[in-house]
Amino acid sequence: MKYEAVIGLEVHAQVHTRTKMYCGCPVIEDTGQLEPNTYVCPVCLALPGALPVVNRRVVELGILTGLALNGTLQPVNVFARKSYFYPDLPKGYQISQYELPLMTNGYLEIETSNGIKKIGITRLHMEEDTAKLYHEAGKTLIDFNRAGIPLLEIVSAPEMHTVEEVKAYAMTLRDVLVTLGLSTGDMEKGQIRFEANISVHPEKSQKLGTRTEVKNLNSFRALAKATDYEIQRQISLLRDGEMVIQQTMGWDEQQGKTYPQRSKEESHDYRYFPDPDIPPVEIPTLWIEEIRNQLPELPLAKKQRFIKTYRLGHYDAQLLVADYVIADFFEETVGRRPNLSPQDIANWITGEIFRLLKERQLTLKESGITPPKLAKLLQLWHTGTINNNVTKVILAEVFNTGIDPEVIVKREGLAQISDAQTLNTLIDGVITAHPQQVTQYLHGKHAVLSWFMGQVMKETQGKANPKEVQNLLRIHLEQRRFS
Amino acid sequence: MSTLADLTIHEALDLLDSREISAFELTQAVLSRVAATEDRVHAYLNLDAEGALAQAAKADKERLSGLQAALLGIPIAVKDNISTQGIETTCGSKILKGYIPPFDATAIKHLKDAGAVILGKTNQDEFAMGSSTENSGYGVTHNPWNLDRVPGGSSGGSAAAVSVGEALGALGTDTGGSVRQPAAFCGIVGLRPSYGRISRYGLIAFASSLDQIGPLTRDVEDAALLLSVLAGADPRDSTCRPNPVPTYTEGLDTGIKGLRIGIPTDYLAGQGIQPAVAKALKEALACLEEAGAELVELRLPHTQYGIATYYLIATAEASTNLARFDGVRYGIRIAEEGTLEQMYAQTRGQGLGEEVKRRIMLGTYTLSAGYYDAYYIKAQKVRTLIKQDFDQAFEQVDILVGPTTPTTAFKLGEHITDPLQMYLEDIFTIPPALAGIPCMSVPCGFDAEGLPVGLQFMAPPMEEAQLLKAAYAYEKMTRWNKRRPVLC
């Protein structure tokens, strides 16, 4: 019997506003790097008597996301208390949204090998992050720097059926959030976290199976592997005539397995009710329209435009649009040198520049490379003033220092030697010095040509224009035939 | 013996401004009174005598240098559920023993900015849950009029202190009557402003949609004076109203001729009102009529549902508000050995008192899956009906008047085994709290045993000026507030 999987995703994304969700403490992207409990105040520590105040900017970014996800925005937003005891939750409740979330009934378009598909989004709401717990030597330490960082929770409809779809959805959503400027999308820093609701049922049956919820998936890899594992686990249970138990699962990265955390009977009653400390937040149409005007082009639309306008390959277009900073960088570079092929520019960005970004652990903005500098450099490369290898060397230096590529070329004398007179003298010298190899060439061993080539390059430290050298070498050698 | 400690705030300010007395002398007189009476009354949990004298000396210097501030040098007591930077704040609960707030409540900031001298923290029912101050984790407070009687609650310490001269005025908090009822029991003035008139930032929450800070004073003018200092918008409290703050002491004496005063008949019939209270009310109404007010009998038909509604909403909110007291970050922690759950159970089991635990259980139940609609949602609907009762009443009249409490101060221990009887004490104070309207209790007589009776005035939302004007006119005609308990 064949089985079909039904998967829905819950995504928690940190929102990088200046201040936290309900207090004035700064939002720090990677709180793990900070001295613990230094970005805290009475509100995010839940000291007695402290009160929350909603961060208006988060509502704005929430609306922006709601618009990007094509949903219906709630005109009156109610914040609710979600109660449970845990040391990472200082108030004993999380201020979230329950009955009237910011957005409902949206969708996200994803692209898989089967083409474009719409995945429904049930709801989007605002809430706050918890503190971070560190378990050390039988003790638990708490760092409240993360407590109160704004989160958007985005819940998809159970409309995905394959790991490929799940991955495409997760990555597309990440790209959207990055494009909207509310996240840097850095999974390693826990900025986007996933929970997958998974069930399987016989392909012929209409009735959905019992679902499990896999929590704490903090990378695309973990998401894909856990989803795949859980689907297979459930299918083999059903094949063996057993039942799937409705429960919450954890993911053991080391063992590559899901494991039960708690069953339905043990699940929390969160006792949601409207937070009396926060009056309902009204969202007038005028505000929505103002925000709609700020809506940037979304990655999938941009990708299609890049393929059409710049004739880029699918893969390169995908790489460029994943981060709007990179996409903008690409377009700006193209705009500066219309004679360069956009595909060439894309190749240099997704090749060398991506390699450097990864190697140096920098963002594009932190590096020294800018669209005018890249355009200048590639112009030198395009006209043959510098060869491939030299271009790479200069790019690395511009990347590190921000020095103008033309200045580097001049300072280092890196320009390619294409001048015929200089090359003629050089080649003549090399040929005269190696009569034995000349004889070999003249007796038909043409491979010797490459050897001569190497000699010339050695003499010029690689700066000789290889095409020119090859031409001139042939002419010089053929001349010896008659001398 | 009457001393400077028996002055009203405005009397003391006159003497301070004319340099007849110093703030230091005034504070000393209050501290002497504390020394003479506190062992019998137990109004304070934490008296900061040294700090108060230092603040008074500073106020004297500032006055000499020409500084003008609304409460410069006036000794004020503060209920223990209002955060005071550097001064232990326990909310009357053992679970907060040793907790010293690193910040001042906005109301305290306002007091300090106005030059007030903070005397210390007063006793209360634990987390403001109670009507007698017997639920304190740190012993009971005695009513200065009769030491065998309760001072009312939950702001019993503040009311007793103001009544007996251990402070010139005090801050209390009122969730369902916790300022007005002790004011009535102790023969002083207690004002509960409109919801949102005074910032709740730094007030340790019992029921967030009901809690309000309010002044306890010896006359209406002092209440107006304190309200002018305490009221106003606060960016730290989203429920605080942005309305401008008038100088409430101005125009107090314009009289009540032609004022339409509503008498809710539901506040009279069959609510266990003691004859002495009924008699005092009758006399008060006659007095108001004599002053030119027009009396109109009307109905507040949902009054009878007030207590049930209140105990669903207030406990629901409290059950989550008190979740933060988990032994993790402040206060006590009881966890020698064992699991996280055991730490919670031990800390909360031993740190919280019976009444608090009872209300947390009630509130948790109210919000539970399957009961939420039947209890919490229904209570919210009834709350709306109660609000509408008042809206409709205020279409006909300017002010409502009724008894503050059905009885005078009861005996210590009288209701301690019967929480329901204790809850009934708040039958008249709860509905206006649910409606969020301003209301206050003013002394209106004494029963045969010499215990004070309180008269409650109620006004439309944000109409404190109107409320104070009516109460002031009544007070000027009767002067019940001039009588003080004698303990020394």
Coordinates of N, CA, C and O in Angstrom, one line a residue, chain B residues 161-294:
Chain B
A161 N -2.8 53.9 59.4 CA -1.7 54.9 59.6 C -2.3 56.3 59.5 O -2.0 57.2 60.4
V162 N -3.1 56.6 58.5 CA -3.6 57.9 58.3 C -4.6 58.3 59.4 O -4.6 59.4 59.9
S163 N -5.4 57.3 59.8 CA -6.4 57.5 60.8 C -5.8 57.9 62.1 O -6.3 58.8 62.8
V164 N -4.7 57.2 62.5 CA -4.1 57.4 63.8 C -3.0 58.4 63.9 O -2.4 58.7 64.9
G165 N -2.6 59.0 62.7 CA -1.6 60.0 62.7 C -0.2 59.4 62.5 O 0.8 60.1 62.8
E166 N -0.1 58.2 62.0 CA 1.2 57.7 61.7 C 1.7 58.1 60.3 O 2.7 57.6 59.8
A167 N 0.9 58.8 59.6 CA 1.2 59.4 58.3 C 0.2 60.5 58.0 O -0.9 60.4 58.5
L168 N 0.6 61.5 57.2 CA -0.4 62.5 56.9 C -1.3 62.1 55.8 O -2.5 62.5 55.7
G169 N -0.8 61.2 55.0 CA -1.6 60.7 53.9 C -0.9 59.4 53.5 O 0.2 59.1 53.9
A170 N -1.6 58.6 52.7 CA -1.0 57.3 52.3 C -1.5 56.9 50.9 O -2.6 57.4 50.4
L171 N -0.7 56.1 50.2 CA -1.2 55.4 49.0 C -1.7 54.1 49.3 O -1.1 53.3 50.1
G172 N -2.8 53.8 48.8 CA -3.4 52.4 48.8 C -3.6 52.0 47.4 O -3.3 52.7 46.5
T173 N -4.2 50.8 47.3 CA -4.6 50.3 46.0 C -6.0 49.7 46.1 O -6.3 49.2 47.2
D174 N -6.8 49.8 45.1 CA -8.2 49.4 45.1 C -8.4 48.5 43.9 O -8.3 49.0 42.8
T175 N -8.8 47.3 44.2 CA -9.1 46.4 43.1 C -10.6 46.2 43.1 O -11.3 46.2 42.0
G176 N -11.2 45.9 44.3 CA -12.6 45.8 44.4 C -13.2 46.6 45.6 O -14.3 46.4 46.0
G177 N -12.3 47.4 46.1 CA -12.8 48.2 47.3 C -11.7 48.5 48.3 O -11.9 49.0 49.4
S178 N -10.5 48.0 48.0 CA -9.4 48.0 48.9 C -8.9 49.4 49.4 O -8.0 49.4 50.3
V179 N -9.3 50.5 48.8 CA -9.0 51.8 49.3 C -10.2 52.3 50.1 O -10.2 52.8 51.2
R180 N -11.4 52.1 49.5 CA -12.6 52.7 50.0 C -13.1 52.1 51.3 O -13.5 52.7 52.2
Q181 N -13.1 50.7 51.3 CA -13.6 50.0 52.5 C -12.7 50.3 53.7 O -13.3 50.6 54.8
P182 N -11.4 50.1 53.6 CA -10.6 50.5 54.8 C -10.8 52.0 55.2 O -10.7 52.3 56.4
A183 N -10.9 52.9 54.2 CA -11.1 54.3 54.6 C -12.4 54.4 55.4 O -12.5 55.1 56.4
A184 N -13.5 53.7 54.9 CA -14.7 53.7 55.7 C -14.6 53.2 57.1 O -15.0 53.8 58.0
F185 N -13.9 52.1 57.2 CA -13.7 51.4 58.5 C -12.8 52.3 59.5 O -12.9 52.2 60.7
C186 N -11.9 53.1 58.9 CA -11.0 53.8 59.7 C -11.4 55.3 59.8 O -10.6 56.1 60.4
G187 N -12.5 55.7 59.2 CA -13.0 57.1 59.4 C -12.2 58.1 58.6 O -12.0 59.2 59.1
I188 N -11.7 57.7 57.5 CA -11.0 58.7 56.6 C -11.5 58.7 55.2 O -12.5 58.0 54.9
V189 N -10.8 59.5 54.4 CA -11.3 59.6 53.0 C -10.4 58.7 52.1 O -9.2 58.6 52.3
G190 N -11.1 57.9 51.3 CA -10.3 57.0 50.4 C -10.8 57.2 48.9 O -12.0 57.1 48.7
L191 N -9.9 57.5 48.0 CA -10.4 57.7 46.6 C -9.8 56.7 45.7 O -8.6 56.4 45.7
R192 N -10.7 56.1 44.9 CA -10.3 55.2 43.8 C -10.6 56.0 42.5 O -11.7 56.2 42.1
P193 N -9.5 56.4 41.8 CA -9.7 57.2 40.6 C -10.3 56.2 39.5 O -10.3 55.0 39.6
S194 N -10.6 56.9 38.3 CA -11.0 56.1 37.2 C -9.9 55.1 36.8 O -8.7 55.4 37.0
Y195 N -10.3 54.0 36.2 CA -9.2 53.1 35.7 C -8.4 53.8 34.7 O -9.0 54.4 33.7
G196 N -7.1 53.8 34.8 CA -6.2 54.5 33.9 C -5.9 55.9 34.2 O -5.1 56.6 33.5
R197 N -6.4 56.4 35.3 CA -6.1 57.8 35.7 C -4.7 57.9 36.3 O -3.9 58.8 36.1
I198 N -4.3 56.8 37.1 CA -3.0 56.8 37.7 C -2.2 55.6 37.2 O -2.8 54.5 37.1
S199 N -1.0 55.8 36.8 CA -0.2 54.7 36.2 C -0.1 53.5 37.2 O 0.1 53.7 38.4
R200 N -0.2 52.3 36.6 CA 0.0 51.1 37.4 C 1.4 50.6 37.4 O 1.7 49.6 38.0
Y201 N 2.3 51.3 36.6 CA 3.6 50.8 36.5 C 4.3 50.7 37.9 O 4.4 51.7 38.6
G202 N 4.7 49.5 38.3 CA 5.4 49.4 39.6 C 4.4 48.9 40.7 O 4.8 48.6 41.8
L203 N 3.1 49.0 40.4 CA 2.1 48.4 41.3 C 2.1 46.9 41.0 O 1.8 46.5 39.9
I204 N 2.4 46.1 42.0 CA 2.4 44.7 41.9 C 1.0 44.1 41.6 O 0.1 44.3 42.5
A205 N 0.8 43.6 40.5 CA -0.6 43.3 40.0 C -1.3 42.2 40.8 O -0.7 41.2 41.1
F206 N -2.5 42.5 41.1 CA -3.5 41.5 41.6 C -4.4 41.2 40.4 O -4.3 40.1 39.8
A207 N -5.2 42.1 40.0 CA -6.1 41.9 38.8 C -5.9 43.2 38.0 O -6.4 44.2 38.3
S208 N -5.2 43.0 36.9 CA -4.7 44.1 36.1 C -5.8 45.0 35.5 O -5.6 46.2 35.4
S209 N -7.0 44.4 35.2 CA -8.0 45.3 34.6 C -8.8 46.0 35.7 O -9.8 46.8 35.4
L210 N -8.5 45.8 37.0 CA -9.2 46.4 38.1 C -8.3 47.2 39.0 O -8.8 48.2 39.6
D211 N -7.1 46.9 39.1 CA -6.2 47.5 40.1 C -6.1 49.0 39.8 O -5.9 49.4 38.7
Q212 N -6.2 49.8 40.8 CA -5.9 51.3 40.7 C -5.3 51.7 42.0 O -5.7 51.4 43.1
I213 N -4.3 52.6 41.9 CA -3.7 53.2 43.1 C -4.6 54.4 43.5 O -5.2 55.0 42.6
G214 N -4.8 54.6 44.8 CA -5.6 55.7 45.2 C -5.1 56.2 46.5 O -4.5 55.5 47.3
P215 N -5.3 57.5 46.8 CA -4.9 58.1 48.0 C -5.9 57.9 49.2 O -7.1 57.8 49.0
L216 N -5.3 57.8 50.4 CA -6.0 57.7 51.6 C -5.6 59.0 52.4 O -4.4 59.2 52.7
T217 N -6.6 59.8 52.8 CA -6.3 61.1 53.4 C -7.3 61.4 54.5 O -8.3 60.7 54.7
R218 N -7.1 62.5 55.2 CA -8.0 62.9 56.3 C -9.1 63.8 55.8 O -10.0 64.1 56.6
D219 N -9.0 64.4 54.6 CA -10.1 65.1 54.1 C -10.1 65.1 52.5 O -9.1 64.6 51.9
V220 N -11.1 65.6 52.0 CA -11.3 65.5 50.5 C -10.3 66.4 49.8 O -9.8 66.0 48.7
E221 N -10.0 67.6 50.4 CA -9.0 68.4 49.8 C -7.6 67.7 49.6 O -7.0 67.9 48.6
D222 N -7.2 67.0 50.6 CA -6.0 66.2 50.6 C -6.0 65.2 49.5 O -5.0 64.9 48.8
A223 N -7.2 64.5 49.3 CA -7.4 63.5 48.2 C -7.2 64.2 46.9 O -6.5 63.7 46.0
A224 N -7.8 65.4 46.7 CA -7.6 66.1 45.5 C -6.2 66.5 45.2 O -5.7 66.4 44.1
L225 N -5.5 66.9 46.3 CA -4.1 67.3 46.2 C -3.2 66.1 45.7 O -2.4 66.3 44.8
L226 N -3.4 65.0 46.4 CA -2.6 63.8 46.0 C -2.9 63.4 44.6 O -2.0 63.0 43.9
L227 N -4.2 63.4 44.3 CA -4.6 62.9 42.9 C -3.9 63.8 41.9 O -3.4 63.3 40.8
S228 N -3.9 65.1 42.1 CA -3.2 66.0 41.1 C -1.8 65.6 40.9 O -1.2 65.7 39.8
V229 N -1.1 65.1 42.0 CA 0.3 64.7 41.8 C 0.4 63.4 41.2 O 1.3 63.1 40.3
L230 N -0.5 62.5 41.5 CA -0.3 61.1 41.0 C -0.8 60.8 39.6 O -0.3 59.9 38.9
A231 N -1.8 61.6 39.2 CA -2.5 61.2 37.9 C -1.6 61.6 36.7 O -0.7 62.4 36.8
G232 N -2.0 61.0 35.6 CA -1.3 61.4 34.3 C -0.8 60.2 33.5 O -0.6 59.1 34.0
A233 N -0.7 60.5 32.2 CA -0.3 59.4 31.3 C 1.1 58.9 31.6 O 1.9 59.6 32.2
D234 N 1.3 57.6 31.3 CA 2.6 57.0 31.5 C 3.0 56.1 30.3 O 2.3 55.1 30.1
P235 N 4.1 56.4 29.6 CA 4.4 55.5 28.5 C 4.7 54.1 28.9 O 4.7 53.2 28.0
R236 N 4.9 53.9 30.2 CA 5.2 52.5 30.6 C 3.9 51.7 30.9 O 4.0 50.5 31.3
D237 N 2.8 52.4 30.9 CA 1.5 51.7 31.2 C 0.5 51.9 30.1 O 0.0 53.0 30.0
S238 N 0.3 50.9 29.2 CA -0.5 51.1 28.1 C -2.0 51.3 28.5 O -2.8 51.7 27.6
T239 N -2.4 51.0 29.7 CA -3.8 51.1 30.1 C -4.0 52.5 30.8 O -5.1 52.8 31.2
C240 N -2.9 53.3 30.9 CA -3.0 54.6 31.5 C -3.6 55.6 30.5 O -3.2 55.6 29.4
R241 N -4.5 56.4 31.0 CA -5.2 57.3 30.0 C -4.4 58.6 29.8 O -3.8 59.1 30.7
P242 N -4.5 59.1 28.5 CA -3.7 60.3 28.2 C -4.4 61.6 28.6 O -3.8 62.7 28.4
N243 N -5.6 61.6 29.1 CA -6.3 62.8 29.5 C -5.5 63.8 30.3 O -4.8 63.3 31.2
P244 N -5.5 65.1 30.0 CA -4.8 66.0 30.8 C -5.2 66.0 32.3 O -6.4 65.6 32.5
V245 N -4.3 66.4 33.1 CA -4.6 66.3 34.6 C -5.0 67.7 35.1 O -4.1 68.6 35.1
P246 N -6.2 67.9 35.5 CA -6.5 69.3 36.0 C -6.0 69.4 37.4 O -5.6 68.4 38.1
T247 N -5.9 70.6 37.9 CA -5.5 70.8 39.3 C -6.8 70.6 40.1 O -7.7 71.4 40.2
Y248 N -6.9 69.4 40.7 CA -8.2 69.0 41.3 C -8.6 69.8 42.5 O -9.7 69.8 43.0
T249 N -7.6 70.5 43.1 CA -7.9 71.3 44.3 C -8.6 72.6 44.0 O -9.2 73.2 44.8
E250 N -8.6 72.9 42.7 CA -9.2 74.2 42.3 C -10.7 74.0 42.1 O -11.1 73.0 41.5
G251 N -11.5 74.9 42.5 CA -13.0 74.8 42.3 C -13.7 73.8 43.1 O -14.8 73.4 42.9
L252 N -13.0 73.3 44.2 CA -13.6 72.3 45.0 C -14.9 72.8 45.7 O -15.8 72.1 46.0
D253 N -14.8 74.1 46.0 CA -15.8 74.7 46.9 C -16.9 75.4 46.1 O -17.6 76.3 46.6
T254 N -17.2 75.0 44.9 CA -18.2 75.7 44.1 C -19.6 75.2 44.5 O -20.6 75.7 43.9
G255 N -19.7 74.2 45.3 CA -21.0 73.8 45.8 C -21.7 72.8 44.9 O -21.2 72.5 43.8
I256 N -22.8 72.3 45.4 CA -23.5 71.3 44.6 C -25.0 71.7 44.3 O -25.8 70.8 44.1
K257 N -25.2 72.9 44.4 CA -26.6 73.4 44.0 C -27.0 72.9 42.6 O -26.3 73.2 41.7
G258 N -28.1 72.2 42.6 CA -28.6 71.8 41.3 C -28.0 70.5 40.8 O -28.3 69.9 39.8
L259 N -27.0 70.0 41.5 CA -26.3 68.7 41.2 C -27.4 67.6 41.3 O -28.1 67.5 42.3
R260 N -27.4 66.8 40.2 CA -28.4 65.6 40.3 C -27.7 64.4 40.9 O -26.7 64.0 40.3
I261 N -28.1 64.0 42.0 CA -27.5 62.9 42.7 C -28.4 61.7 42.7 O -29.6 61.7 43.1
G262 N -27.9 60.6 42.1 CA -28.6 59.3 42.0 C -28.4 58.5 43.2 O -27.3 58.3 43.8
I263 N -29.5 57.9 43.7 CA -29.5 56.9 44.8 C -29.9 55.6 44.3 O -31.0 55.3 44.0
P264 N -28.9 54.7 44.1 CA -29.2 53.4 43.6 C -29.9 52.6 44.7 O -29.4 52.2 45.7
T265 N -31.2 52.2 44.4 CA -32.0 51.5 45.4 C -31.4 50.1 45.6 O -31.6 49.5 46.6
D266 N -30.7 49.6 44.5 CA -30.1 48.3 44.7 C -29.0 48.2 45.7 O -28.5 47.2 46.1
Y267 N -28.6 49.4 46.1 CA -27.5 49.5 47.2 C -28.1 49.6 48.6 O -27.4 49.8 49.5
L268 N -29.5 49.5 48.6 CA -30.1 49.6 49.9 C -30.8 48.4 50.3 O -30.7 47.9 51.5
A269 N -31.6 47.8 49.4 CA -32.5 46.7 49.7 C -31.8 45.4 49.9 O -31.0 45.0 49.1
G270 N -32.1 44.8 51.0 CA -31.7 43.4 51.3 C -30.2 43.1 51.1 O -29.9 42.0 50.6
Q271 N -29.3 44.0 51.4 CA -27.9 43.7 51.2 C -27.2 43.6 52.5 O -26.0 43.9 52.6
G272 N -27.9 43.3 53.5 CA -27.3 43.1 54.9 C -26.8 44.3 55.4 O -25.8 44.3 56.1
I273 N -27.5 45.4 55.2 CA -27.0 46.7 55.7 C -27.3 46.9 57.2 O -28.5 46.7 57.5
Q274 N -26.3 47.2 58.0 CA -26.6 47.4 59.4 C -27.5 48.7 59.6 O -27.3 49.7 58.8
P275 N -28.3 48.7 60.6 CA -29.2 49.9 60.8 C -28.4 51.2 61.0 O -28.8 52.2 60.4
A276 N -27.2 51.1 61.6 CA -26.4 52.3 61.8 C -25.9 52.9 60.5 O -25.9 54.1 60.3
V277 N -25.6 51.9 59.6 CA -25.1 52.4 58.3 C -26.3 53.0 57.5 O -26.2 54.1 56.9
A278 N -27.5 52.3 57.6 CA -28.7 52.9 56.9 C -29.0 54.2 57.4 O -29.4 55.2 56.7
K279 N -28.9 54.4 58.8 CA -29.3 55.7 59.4 C -28.3 56.8 58.9 O -28.7 57.9 58.5
A280 N -27.0 56.5 58.9 CA -26.0 57.5 58.5 C -26.2 57.9 57.1 O -26.1 59.0 56.7
L281 N -26.6 56.9 56.2 CA -26.8 57.2 54.8 C -28.0 58.1 54.7 O -28.0 59.1 53.9
K282 N -29.1 57.8 55.4 CA -30.3 58.6 55.3 C -30.0 60.1 55.7 O -30.4 61.0 55.0
E283 N -29.2 60.2 56.8 CA -28.9 61.6 57.2 C -28.0 62.3 56.2 O -28.1 63.5 55.9
A284 N -27.1 61.5 55.6 CA -26.2 62.1 54.6 C -27.0 62.6 53.4 O -26.7 63.7 52.8
L285 N -28.0 61.8 53.0 CA -28.8 62.2 51.8 C -29.6 63.4 52.1 O -29.7 64.3 51.2
A286 N -30.1 63.5 53.3 CA -30.8 64.7 53.7 C -29.9 65.9 53.6 O -30.3 67.0 53.2
C287 N -28.7 65.7 54.1 CA -27.7 66.8 54.1 C -27.4 67.3 52.7 O -27.4 68.5 52.4
L288 N -27.3 66.3 51.7 CA -27.0 66.7 50.4 C -28.1 67.4 49.7 O -28.0 68.4 49.0
E289 N -29.3 67.0 50.1 CA -30.5 67.7 49.6 C -30.6 69.1 50.1 O -30.9 70.0 49.3
E290 N -30.2 69.2 51.3 CA -30.2 70.6 52.0 C -29.3 71.5 51.3 O -29.5 72.7 51.1
A291 N -28.2 70.9 50.8 CA -27.1 71.7 50.1 C -27.6 72.1 48.7 O -26.8 72.7 48.0
G292 N -28.7 71.6 48.3 CA -29.2 72.0 47.0 C -29.2 71.0 45.9 O -29.5 71.2 44.8
A293 N -28.7 69.8 46.3 CA -28.7 68.7 45.3 C -30.1 68.2 45.1 O -30.9 68.2 46.0
E294 N -30.3 67.6 43.8 CA -31.6 67.0 43.5 C -31.4 65.5 43.6 O -30.5 64.9 42.9

